[in-house]
Amino acid sequence: MQYFSATVSLLAVIASAGYPAFAQQAAQDEATVTPADQTQNQEIVVTGIRRSLEVAANIKRAAPNLVEAISAEDIGKFPDRNLAESLQRVTGVQITRNKGEGSGVSVRGLSENFTRTLYNGRVLTSPNGTRGFSFTSMPTDFVSTVEVSKTPTADMIDGGLSATIDVKINRPADVGKNIVTVVAEGLYETNPKKLTPHVSAFVNRVFGDGSFGVNLGVNYEKRKVIQAGFTGYGIEQRKENAANGRDYNVDGIISDTAYGFDHATTFVSDEGDFERKAIVGGLQWKPADNVNLYADGLATWFTDGFNRFEHQLRWTNIGGPNAAVRDSTVGENNLLTFLDADGVDHQSNNLRWVNKDRTINLAAGGDATFDRLTVSGEATYGRSVRNLSDFNSFAPISRASASYDLGDDFGAVPDIQYTRGYDPYDPSTFYLRSFSATRGRKNYETNKSARLDLKYDFDTSFIRSIKIGGYFGDDKIEFGERPRYFVSPQMLAQIYGTPYLPGVEGGAISAANLMKEVDYSRFVGEGLGRFLVPDYDKLFADASLDDIFARGTVTIDRTNQFIVREKVLAGYARADFATADDRISGNVGLRYVRTRLTSDGFGADIANAELQNDSITLIVPDSGPISFRNAYSNWLPSFNMRWSATDKLIVRMGIARAMTRPDLNRLSPSVAINANVRTITTQNPFLKPYLADQADLSLEYYFGRTGLLSAAVFYKDVKNFIVDTTSTETRTIKSTLTGTVTLDFRTFRPDNGAGGKIKGIELNAQLPLDMLPAPFDGFGVTSNLTLLDVSDVETVAGGPKVPIPGVSKRSYNLGAYYEKSGFGIRANYSYRSAAINSTIGTFGDGDRQNPYGQLDISANYDVSQNLSLTFNASNVTGATLKRETLQGVLLSEYDFGRRFTAGARIKF
């Protein structure tokens, strides 16, 4: 925070140094403008929404490959408060959300991990171990353009099999003028009903003849968030005579018949803060007409701090002295559509955690031109850190008499009733068996890279230029040690001065004096939404968290501690060509990439794993260090051609081989075991990269300043899709309750399957309705449609086929805007169809993301040349995110509410 404050002070100094000279020059310019000049300027200057659309269309038109773009309307005035939410307006782009805010970006049906995200042309790091970048940490206030390259050129950094997204911020001397912008807004969230601030400031200063410039920007934003709703795990299958089995059909006979039942019905409320701070800055010097030197950087701090209440009825754990199934209804395939039982595991958990992400990205480079030869180079450093400071879990248990009823609509929240006099609001029925937590884990990703490029231009030949270059990248991800704290019920009895009850739940204390009632019934109904939870004020009234930790047992879980390091060496050659009249132009190139991988971690000693008395926490010791090595090489050819059939009609074609490497965390040697849902997930350091042979053809028609109609078809033949192979194994493990316990686990392991094919059509319309009579000539339309035809993927050659995860076969964006006399408003409805996340899911019944559509509105009014009023509304219709099993049983439905932003933007 001290660095952030120091930067704010530095920004003020730069602004004060630059503003007087800029203001004086602006006054002189204004004094020398004649009425004729003003009329002429009014005819040629385009501002606001139309300027944004014009710049984006010009970028697309001039690009040597197939590119889509978004442009800021002005400095500090991007179309949305979130870059991902702006990108979803781009043809072929779909996004994922984190508590209602745009996070990951996927292109042309492939997940976000197939998209390479760059910042001013260089790699952005992310501490989550995946190739995808989380846009929640990236502010929009300083972004000038975002370009989405759907076809590669040989000089582009590889890794973007679906697309490469380049977030660009203008360098100060290129801006060429002195600017100060300040944005101040308030954010209102409908779920928590809270108002929070967003402020930013940006200064661009040029000196002397404009050959040297400096800029600096700071941003601060905070959101109060409540994301609430239902979550489940799917349908668990269990035989009546299995361990923990019951007489599910209530016929008095315990047989080997298997029945399916809802594993658990859970209400979840995440309530907390998003806090984002960011600093951007740069220097640029052009000491001569042929030399350009620069250095710039980005630093972000993003905090995701939440309190989670989980209210859960676990139908998989029916126990206690009176445990029995009392009634049930057996539907098709032995599914228990209704179940009423005594002794149902009734838990209310209070979890707290804080994720703190820090990202820094620095670069220095330049270019120099000597006659026809241009030499350019850049060195970069990027580092991201995620600090999981605390993850605390207090989960008291009661034994309920309760029922669930799936009803006729399996996709709805089950009807929950409490039966036979059970009172869920009686705290005396709840017992605390343990306290568990993790503290201080850190994840890192560090990227160091360097590139050198040489370009030689020809005057009149068909070959216009030859470009060669090299790239070196060193990427390392490290998941640190994970201290786990476990406080026994005997120790809890001492801490809270209450009797230890050895005969209750294998050992517990009464939680009667540690509970409070909360009410979230507006989200899911009273059956799940009003409940008791552990009260942190009471839990820590006489003992701090550190005191509780000090009395517990700490173990270091090293089975998920690892370092994966990837070194990439690449070289390329690219030739640009054009006919004498420039009607036909393009480029052809070849890129060679050598990848070396090291993967170090610790093996899992599953045989000595111990299940704690909450029947969920599993302590897995490690079996010692393990290490793996892997290396591979790839040739990546590319060809792009552009034919200007007329001054307005452009035909493009692209043919290439593209690659994306597996997520770094999937290349680790780690093992994760979940005793709750009984899964074992291992990773695989020997995964091969995804490769795609692809072809694109597009037709683009430009008219007026902003008009654009385009249609594109594309084909991708993707090899080495990574799929999760699965099997079932029975293991006997230690248990603090029973000595040992025998459980059936589903094991998951990623492996390269066979290939899959993706074919698609993209349609885009950007239509200014200038032909309408005033005042309706301010209207315009911006809409697009993407249709995909995606084949399934074989898990192994000749084996069963599964869908490519996360693919929505239809997506569209319907947009309209109106801009007139300084007032502008735009509305966009973005939709994506259902997508299968997994055919396996937790219990083999799959996981499908339901269709989702969201309406967003933004508006602004220019009070003067220096002052604009702004307004944004996100998720106007209050859409919810919903998942189901492949049989249509509800897995989750989350309500994250609506978000409204209003404020002012000042520019000097």
GROMACS .gro file of C-alpha atoms in nm, residues 41-235:
model
  195
   41ASN     CA    1  -1.327   2.026  -3.721
   42GLN     CA    2  -1.688   1.947  -3.643
   43GLU     CA    3  -1.712   1.774  -3.979
   44ILE     CA    4  -1.406   1.553  -3.942
   45VAL     CA    5  -1.367   1.482  -3.569
   46VAL     CA    6  -1.549   1.175  -3.441
   47THR     CA    7  -1.581   1.120  -3.064
   48GLY     CA    8  -1.746   0.885  -2.817
   49ILE     CA    9  -1.905   0.559  -2.922
   50ARG     CA   10  -1.862   0.626  -3.293
   51ARG     CA   11  -1.493   0.701  -3.248
   52SER     CA   12  -1.450   0.374  -3.063
   53LEU     CA   13  -1.621   0.181  -3.343
   54GLU     CA   14  -1.425   0.365  -3.613
   55VAL     CA   15  -1.087   0.292  -3.455
   56ALA     CA   16  -1.178  -0.076  -3.405
   57ALA     CA   17  -1.293  -0.108  -3.768
   58ASN     CA   18  -0.973   0.057  -3.895
   59ILE     CA   19  -0.757  -0.181  -3.691
   60LYS     CA   20  -0.941  -0.479  -3.833
   61ARG     CA   21  -0.923  -0.343  -4.188
   62ALA     CA   22  -0.548  -0.270  -4.182
   63ALA     CA   23  -0.441  -0.588  -4.001
   64PRO     CA   24  -0.224  -0.838  -4.193
   65ASN     CA   25  -0.420  -1.126  -4.040
   66LEU     CA   26  -0.774  -1.187  -3.909
   67VAL     CA   27  -0.818  -0.951  -3.614
   68GLU     CA   28  -1.108  -0.818  -3.407
   69ALA     CA   29  -1.059  -0.509  -3.192
   70ILE     CA   30  -1.215  -0.296  -2.921
   71SER     CA   31  -1.110   0.065  -2.875
   72ALA     CA   32  -1.156   0.307  -2.590
   73GLU     CA   33  -1.380   0.603  -2.664
   74ASP     CA   34  -1.113   0.820  -2.503
   75ILE     CA   35  -0.847   0.787  -2.235
   76GLY     CA   36  -1.014   0.659  -1.921
   77LYS     CA   37  -1.332   0.580  -2.113
   78PHE     CA   38  -1.350   0.213  -2.209
   79PRO     CA   39  -1.690   0.067  -2.305
   80ASP     CA   40  -1.717  -0.145  -1.988
   81ARG     CA   41  -1.570  -0.142  -1.638
   82ASN     CA   42  -1.430  -0.491  -1.703
   83LEU     CA   43  -1.221  -0.598  -2.005
   84ALA     CA   44  -1.370  -0.947  -2.021
   85GLU     CA   45  -1.719  -0.800  -2.037
   86SER     CA   46  -1.608  -0.578  -2.327
   87LEU     CA   47  -1.450  -0.874  -2.504
   88GLN     CA   48  -1.772  -1.075  -2.492
   89ARG     CA   49  -1.905  -0.829  -2.754
   90VAL     CA   50  -1.640  -0.959  -2.998
   91THR     CA   51  -1.755  -1.218  -3.249
   92GLY     CA   52  -1.666  -1.568  -3.130
   93VAL     CA   53  -1.578  -1.467  -2.772
   94GLN     CA   54  -1.741  -1.616  -2.463
   95ILE     CA   55  -1.652  -1.541  -2.100
   96THR     CA   56  -1.664  -1.699  -1.756
   97ARG     CA   57  -1.750  -1.503  -1.442
   98ASN     CA   58  -1.621  -1.475  -1.089
   99LYS     CA   59  -1.904  -1.364  -0.858
  100GLY     CA   60  -2.076  -1.190  -1.145
  101GLU     CA   61  -1.772  -1.013  -1.287
  102GLY     CA   62  -1.609  -1.115  -1.615
  103SER     CA   63  -1.298  -1.324  -1.553
  104GLY     CA   64  -1.185  -1.573  -1.819
  105VAL     CA   65  -1.211  -1.527  -2.196
  106SER     CA   66  -1.254  -1.814  -2.441
  107VAL     CA   67  -1.259  -1.786  -2.819
  108ARG     CA   68  -1.425  -2.004  -3.082
  109GLY     CA   69  -1.552  -2.266  -2.843
  110LEU     CA   70  -1.227  -2.356  -2.669
  111SER     CA   71  -1.169  -2.282  -2.301
  112GLU     CA   72  -0.984  -1.975  -2.178
  113ASN     CA   73  -0.665  -2.181  -2.139
  114PHE     CA   74  -0.633  -2.190  -2.519
  115THR     CA   75  -0.620  -1.809  -2.533
  116ARG     CA   76  -0.284  -1.635  -2.501
  117THR     CA   77  -0.319  -1.299  -2.323
  118LEU     CA   78  -0.052  -1.033  -2.375
  119TYR     CA   79   0.010  -0.685  -2.236
  120ASN     CA   80   0.167  -0.454  -2.495
  121GLY     CA   81   0.281  -0.765  -2.680
  122ARG     CA   82   0.434  -0.954  -2.388
  123VAL     CA   83   0.318  -1.246  -2.175
  124LEU     CA   84   0.100  -1.185  -1.868
  125THR     CA   85   0.151  -1.418  -1.573
  126SER     CA   86  -0.121  -1.564  -1.351
  127PRO     CA   87  -0.077  -1.735  -1.012
  128ASN     CA   88  -0.354  -1.995  -1.055
  129GLY     CA   89  -0.143  -2.242  -1.252
  130THR     CA   90  -0.342  -2.225  -1.576
  131ARG     CA   91  -0.271  -2.066  -1.913
  132GLY     CA   92  -0.581  -1.851  -1.883
  133PHE     CA   93  -0.561  -1.497  -1.751
  134SER     CA   94  -0.808  -1.358  -1.498
  135PHE     CA   95  -0.930  -1.019  -1.617
  136THR     CA   96  -1.070  -0.934  -1.273
  137SER     CA   97  -0.725  -0.799  -1.183
  138MET     CA   98  -0.694  -0.577  -1.494
  139PRO     CA   99  -0.838  -0.222  -1.481
  140THR     CA  100  -0.983  -0.068  -1.796
  141ASP     CA  101  -0.910   0.297  -1.723
  142PHE     CA  102  -0.579   0.312  -1.911
  143VAL     CA  103  -0.641   0.067  -2.195
  144SER     CA  104  -0.641   0.215  -2.545
  145THR     CA  105  -0.724  -0.093  -2.754
  146VAL     CA  106  -0.765  -0.468  -2.718
  147GLU     CA  107  -0.687  -0.677  -3.024
  148VAL     CA  108  -0.799  -1.037  -3.070
  149SER     CA  109  -0.589  -1.216  -3.334
  150LYS     CA  110  -0.771  -1.524  -3.459
  151THR     CA  111  -0.504  -1.627  -3.709
  152PRO     CA  112  -0.134  -1.627  -3.614
  153THR     CA  113   0.169  -1.482  -3.788
  154ALA     CA  114   0.512  -1.638  -3.747
  155ASP     CA  115   0.648  -1.355  -3.531
  156MET     CA  116   0.366  -1.379  -3.273
  157ILE     CA  117   0.440  -1.547  -2.940
  158ASP     CA  118   0.298  -1.897  -2.966
  159GLY     CA  119   0.040  -2.045  -2.729
  160GLY     CA  120  -0.282  -1.894  -2.860
  161LEU     CA  121  -0.439  -2.191  -3.035
  162SER     CA  122  -0.784  -2.030  -3.028
  163ALA     CA  123  -0.667  -1.666  -3.029
  164THR     CA  124  -0.413  -1.419  -2.897
  165ILE     CA  125  -0.548  -1.121  -2.700
  166ASP     CA  126  -0.320  -0.817  -2.678
  167VAL     CA  127  -0.415  -0.548  -2.426
  168LYS     CA  128  -0.252  -0.223  -2.536
  169ILE     CA  129  -0.177   0.100  -2.355
  170ASN     CA  130  -0.043   0.387  -2.564
  171ARG     CA  131   0.313   0.496  -2.496
  172PRO     CA  132   0.353   0.861  -2.391
  173ALA     CA  133   0.542   1.009  -2.686
  174ASP     CA  134   0.311   0.827  -2.927
  175VAL     CA  135   0.015   1.000  -2.759
  176GLY     CA  136   0.201   1.321  -2.836
  177LYS     CA  137   0.021   1.560  -2.603
  178ASN     CA  138  -0.029   1.651  -2.238
  179ILE     CA  139  -0.337   1.494  -2.082
  180VAL     CA  140  -0.477   1.464  -1.732
  181THR     CA  141  -0.786   1.250  -1.673
  182VAL     CA  142  -0.960   1.177  -1.346
  183VAL     CA  143  -1.247   0.932  -1.298
  184ALA     CA  144  -1.459   0.913  -0.982
  185GLU     CA  145  -1.752   0.672  -0.959
  186GLY     CA  146  -1.967   0.490  -0.708
  187LEU     CA  147  -2.055   0.121  -0.744
  188TYR     CA  148  -2.383  -0.008  -0.604
  189GLU     CA  149  -2.451  -0.381  -0.567
  190THR     CA  150  -2.813  -0.491  -0.526
  191ASN     CA  151  -2.745  -0.806  -0.323
  192PRO     CA  152  -2.551  -0.649  -0.035
  193LYS     CA  153  -2.713  -0.308  -0.101
  194LYS     CA  154  -2.381  -0.132  -0.054
  195LEU     CA  155  -2.209   0.161  -0.228
  196THR     CA  156  -1.832   0.146  -0.288
  197PRO     CA  157  -1.579   0.369  -0.470
  198HIS     CA  158  -1.393   0.356  -0.799
  199VAL     CA  159  -1.135   0.628  -0.865
  200SER     CA  160  -0.853   0.661  -1.113
  201ALA     CA  161  -0.617   0.923  -1.248
  202PHE     CA  162  -0.392   0.927  -1.552
  203VAL     CA  163  -0.127   1.177  -1.660
  204ASN     CA  164   0.051   1.185  -1.997
  205ARG     CA  165   0.331   1.442  -2.030
  206VAL     CA  166   0.555   1.517  -2.329
  207PHE     CA  167   0.859   1.741  -2.314
  208GLY     CA  168   1.045   1.966  -2.551
  209ASP     CA  169   0.979   1.879  -2.913
  210GLY     CA  170   0.768   1.579  -2.808
  211SER     CA  171   1.049   1.327  -2.843
  212PHE     CA  172   1.041   1.236  -2.473
  213GLY     CA  173   0.732   1.142  -2.278
  214VAL     CA  174   0.623   0.996  -1.949
  215ASN     CA  175   0.287   0.871  -1.828
  216LEU     CA  176   0.152   0.739  -1.503
  217GLY     CA  177  -0.186   0.608  -1.396
  218VAL     CA  178  -0.335   0.482  -1.070
  219ASN     CA  179  -0.662   0.300  -1.011
  220TYR     CA  180  -0.855   0.195  -0.702
  221GLU     CA  181  -1.181   0.002  -0.697
  222LYS     CA  182  -1.377  -0.186  -0.434
  223ARG     CA  183  -1.688  -0.402  -0.460
  224LYS     CA  184  -1.914  -0.533  -0.186
  225VAL     CA  185  -2.043  -0.865  -0.312
  226ILE     CA  186  -2.293  -1.130  -0.214
  227GLN     CA  187  -2.309  -1.436  -0.438
  228ALA     CA  188  -2.566  -1.676  -0.303
  229GLY     CA  189  -2.762  -1.981  -0.405
  230PHE     CA  190  -2.788  -2.358  -0.417
  231THR     CA  191  -2.510  -2.605  -0.480
  232GLY     CA  192  -2.507  -2.983  -0.498
  233TYR     CA  193  -2.282  -3.267  -0.606
  234GLY     CA  194  -2.507  -3.480  -0.819
  235ILE     CA  195  -2.662  -3.822  -0.774
   0.00000   0.00000   0.00000
